[in-house]
Short mmCIF file of C-alpha atoms in Angstrom, two decimals:
data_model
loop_
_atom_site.label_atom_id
_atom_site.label_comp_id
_atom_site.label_asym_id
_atom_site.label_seq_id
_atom_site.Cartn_x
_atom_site.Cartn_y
_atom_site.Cartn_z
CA UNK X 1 98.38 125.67 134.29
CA UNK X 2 98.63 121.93 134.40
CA UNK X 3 97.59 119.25 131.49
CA UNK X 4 94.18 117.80 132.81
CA UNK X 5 95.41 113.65 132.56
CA UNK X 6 92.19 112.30 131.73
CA UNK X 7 91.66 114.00 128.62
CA UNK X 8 94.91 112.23 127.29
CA UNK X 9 92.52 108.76 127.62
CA UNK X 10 93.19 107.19 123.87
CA UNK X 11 96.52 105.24 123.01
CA UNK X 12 98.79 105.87 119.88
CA UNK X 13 101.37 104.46 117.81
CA UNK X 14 103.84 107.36 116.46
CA UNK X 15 105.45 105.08 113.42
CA UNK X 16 108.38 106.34 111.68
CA UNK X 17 110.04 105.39 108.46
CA UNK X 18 113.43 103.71 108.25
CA UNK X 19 115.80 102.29 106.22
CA UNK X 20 119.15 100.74 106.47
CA UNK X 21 121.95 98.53 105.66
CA UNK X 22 122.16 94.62 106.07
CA UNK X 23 125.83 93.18 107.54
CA UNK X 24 126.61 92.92 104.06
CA UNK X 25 126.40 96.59 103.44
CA UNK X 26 123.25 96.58 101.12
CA UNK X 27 120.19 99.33 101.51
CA UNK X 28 117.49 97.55 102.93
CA UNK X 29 113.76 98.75 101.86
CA UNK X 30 111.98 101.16 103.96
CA UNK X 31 109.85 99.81 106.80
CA UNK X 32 107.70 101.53 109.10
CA UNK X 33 109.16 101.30 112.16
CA UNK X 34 107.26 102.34 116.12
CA UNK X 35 108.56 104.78 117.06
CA UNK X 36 106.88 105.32 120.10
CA UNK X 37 103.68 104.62 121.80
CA UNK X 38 101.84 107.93 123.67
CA UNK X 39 98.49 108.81 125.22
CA UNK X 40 96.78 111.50 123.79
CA UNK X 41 93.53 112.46 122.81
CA UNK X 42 91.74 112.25 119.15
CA UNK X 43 89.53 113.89 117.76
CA UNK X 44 87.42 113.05 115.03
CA UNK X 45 85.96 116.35 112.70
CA UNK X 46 82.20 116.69 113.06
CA UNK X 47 80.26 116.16 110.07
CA UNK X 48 80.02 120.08 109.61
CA UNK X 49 83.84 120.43 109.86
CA UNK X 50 84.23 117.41 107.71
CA UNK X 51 82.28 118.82 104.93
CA UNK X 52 83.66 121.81 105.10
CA UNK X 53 87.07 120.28 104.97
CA UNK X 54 86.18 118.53 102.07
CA UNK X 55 85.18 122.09 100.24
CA UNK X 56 88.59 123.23 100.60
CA UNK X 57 90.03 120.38 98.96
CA UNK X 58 91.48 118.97 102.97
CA UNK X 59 91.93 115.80 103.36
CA UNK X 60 92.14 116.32 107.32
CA UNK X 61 89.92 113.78 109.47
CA UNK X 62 90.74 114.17 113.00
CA UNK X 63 93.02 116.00 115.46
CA UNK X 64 95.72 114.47 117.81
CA UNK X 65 96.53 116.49 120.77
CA UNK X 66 100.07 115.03 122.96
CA UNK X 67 101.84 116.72 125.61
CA UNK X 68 104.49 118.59 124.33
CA UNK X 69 107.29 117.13 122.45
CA UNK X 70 109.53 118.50 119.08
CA UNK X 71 110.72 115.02 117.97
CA UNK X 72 107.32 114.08 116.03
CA UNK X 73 107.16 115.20 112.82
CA UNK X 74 105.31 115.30 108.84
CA UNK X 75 107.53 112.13 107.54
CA UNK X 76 105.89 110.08 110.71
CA UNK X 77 102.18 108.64 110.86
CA UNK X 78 99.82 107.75 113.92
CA UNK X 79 98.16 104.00 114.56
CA UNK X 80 94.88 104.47 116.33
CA UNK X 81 91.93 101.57 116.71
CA UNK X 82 94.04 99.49 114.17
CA UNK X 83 93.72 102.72 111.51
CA UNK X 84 96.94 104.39 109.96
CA UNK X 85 96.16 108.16 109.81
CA UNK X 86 98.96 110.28 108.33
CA UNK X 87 100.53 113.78 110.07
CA UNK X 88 99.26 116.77 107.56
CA UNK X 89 100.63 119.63 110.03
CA UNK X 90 103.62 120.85 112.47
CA UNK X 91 102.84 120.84 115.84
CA UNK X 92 100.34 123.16 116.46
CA UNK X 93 101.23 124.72 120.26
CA UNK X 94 98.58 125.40 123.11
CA UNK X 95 97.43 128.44 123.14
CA UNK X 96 98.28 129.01 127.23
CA UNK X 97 102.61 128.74 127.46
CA UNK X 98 103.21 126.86 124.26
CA UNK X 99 104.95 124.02 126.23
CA UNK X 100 102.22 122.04 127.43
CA UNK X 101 100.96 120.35 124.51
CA UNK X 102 100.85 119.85 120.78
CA UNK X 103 98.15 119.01 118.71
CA UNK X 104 98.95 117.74 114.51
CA UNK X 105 96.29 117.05 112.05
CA UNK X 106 95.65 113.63 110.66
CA UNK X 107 94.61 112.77 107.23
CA UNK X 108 93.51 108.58 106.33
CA UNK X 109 96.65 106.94 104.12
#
């Protein structure tokens, strides 16, 4: 079964933080970094959900589903409409061959 295209409509930042050295050999502070943009397609919680996310102490606002990858990550956060939202969850596979897409959980920083 294929990934339908269109419902990947919404464009993303991945960010990731770095840090380094300078040419003198000194840390340099952390900066997030792109890491790479993506299509995918968010999804905001529904008042309901919301509520009942905030009942169990979650801090989870919306979903991000991608087609499959394994190098995104907890440590990374997601730009979307000029918001940062931070990763809460692994990936969370498809339910059809597990290699078609991934969807994380986002929480606001």
């Amino acid at each position: 079964m294929s990934q339908n295209a269109g419902e990947l409509r919404h464009r993303i930042k991945v960010q990731k933080l770095t840090s380094g050295k300078d040419e003198d050999g000194y840390p340099t502070p952390e900066q997030w970094v792109d890491f790479m943009p993506l299509w995918a397609k968010v999804t905001h919680l529904s008042g309901k959900d919301l509520i009942a996310a905030q009942a169990s102490n979650s801090k989870i606002v919306a979903r991000v589903k991608i087609r499959y990858r394994e190098d995104i990550d907890t440590t990374m956060r997601v730009i979307y409409k000029g918001k940062t939202y931070a990763i809460d969850s692994q990936a969370l596979e498809d339910t059809n061959t597990g290699y078609e897409s991934v969807t994380f959980l986002l929480s606001n920083i």
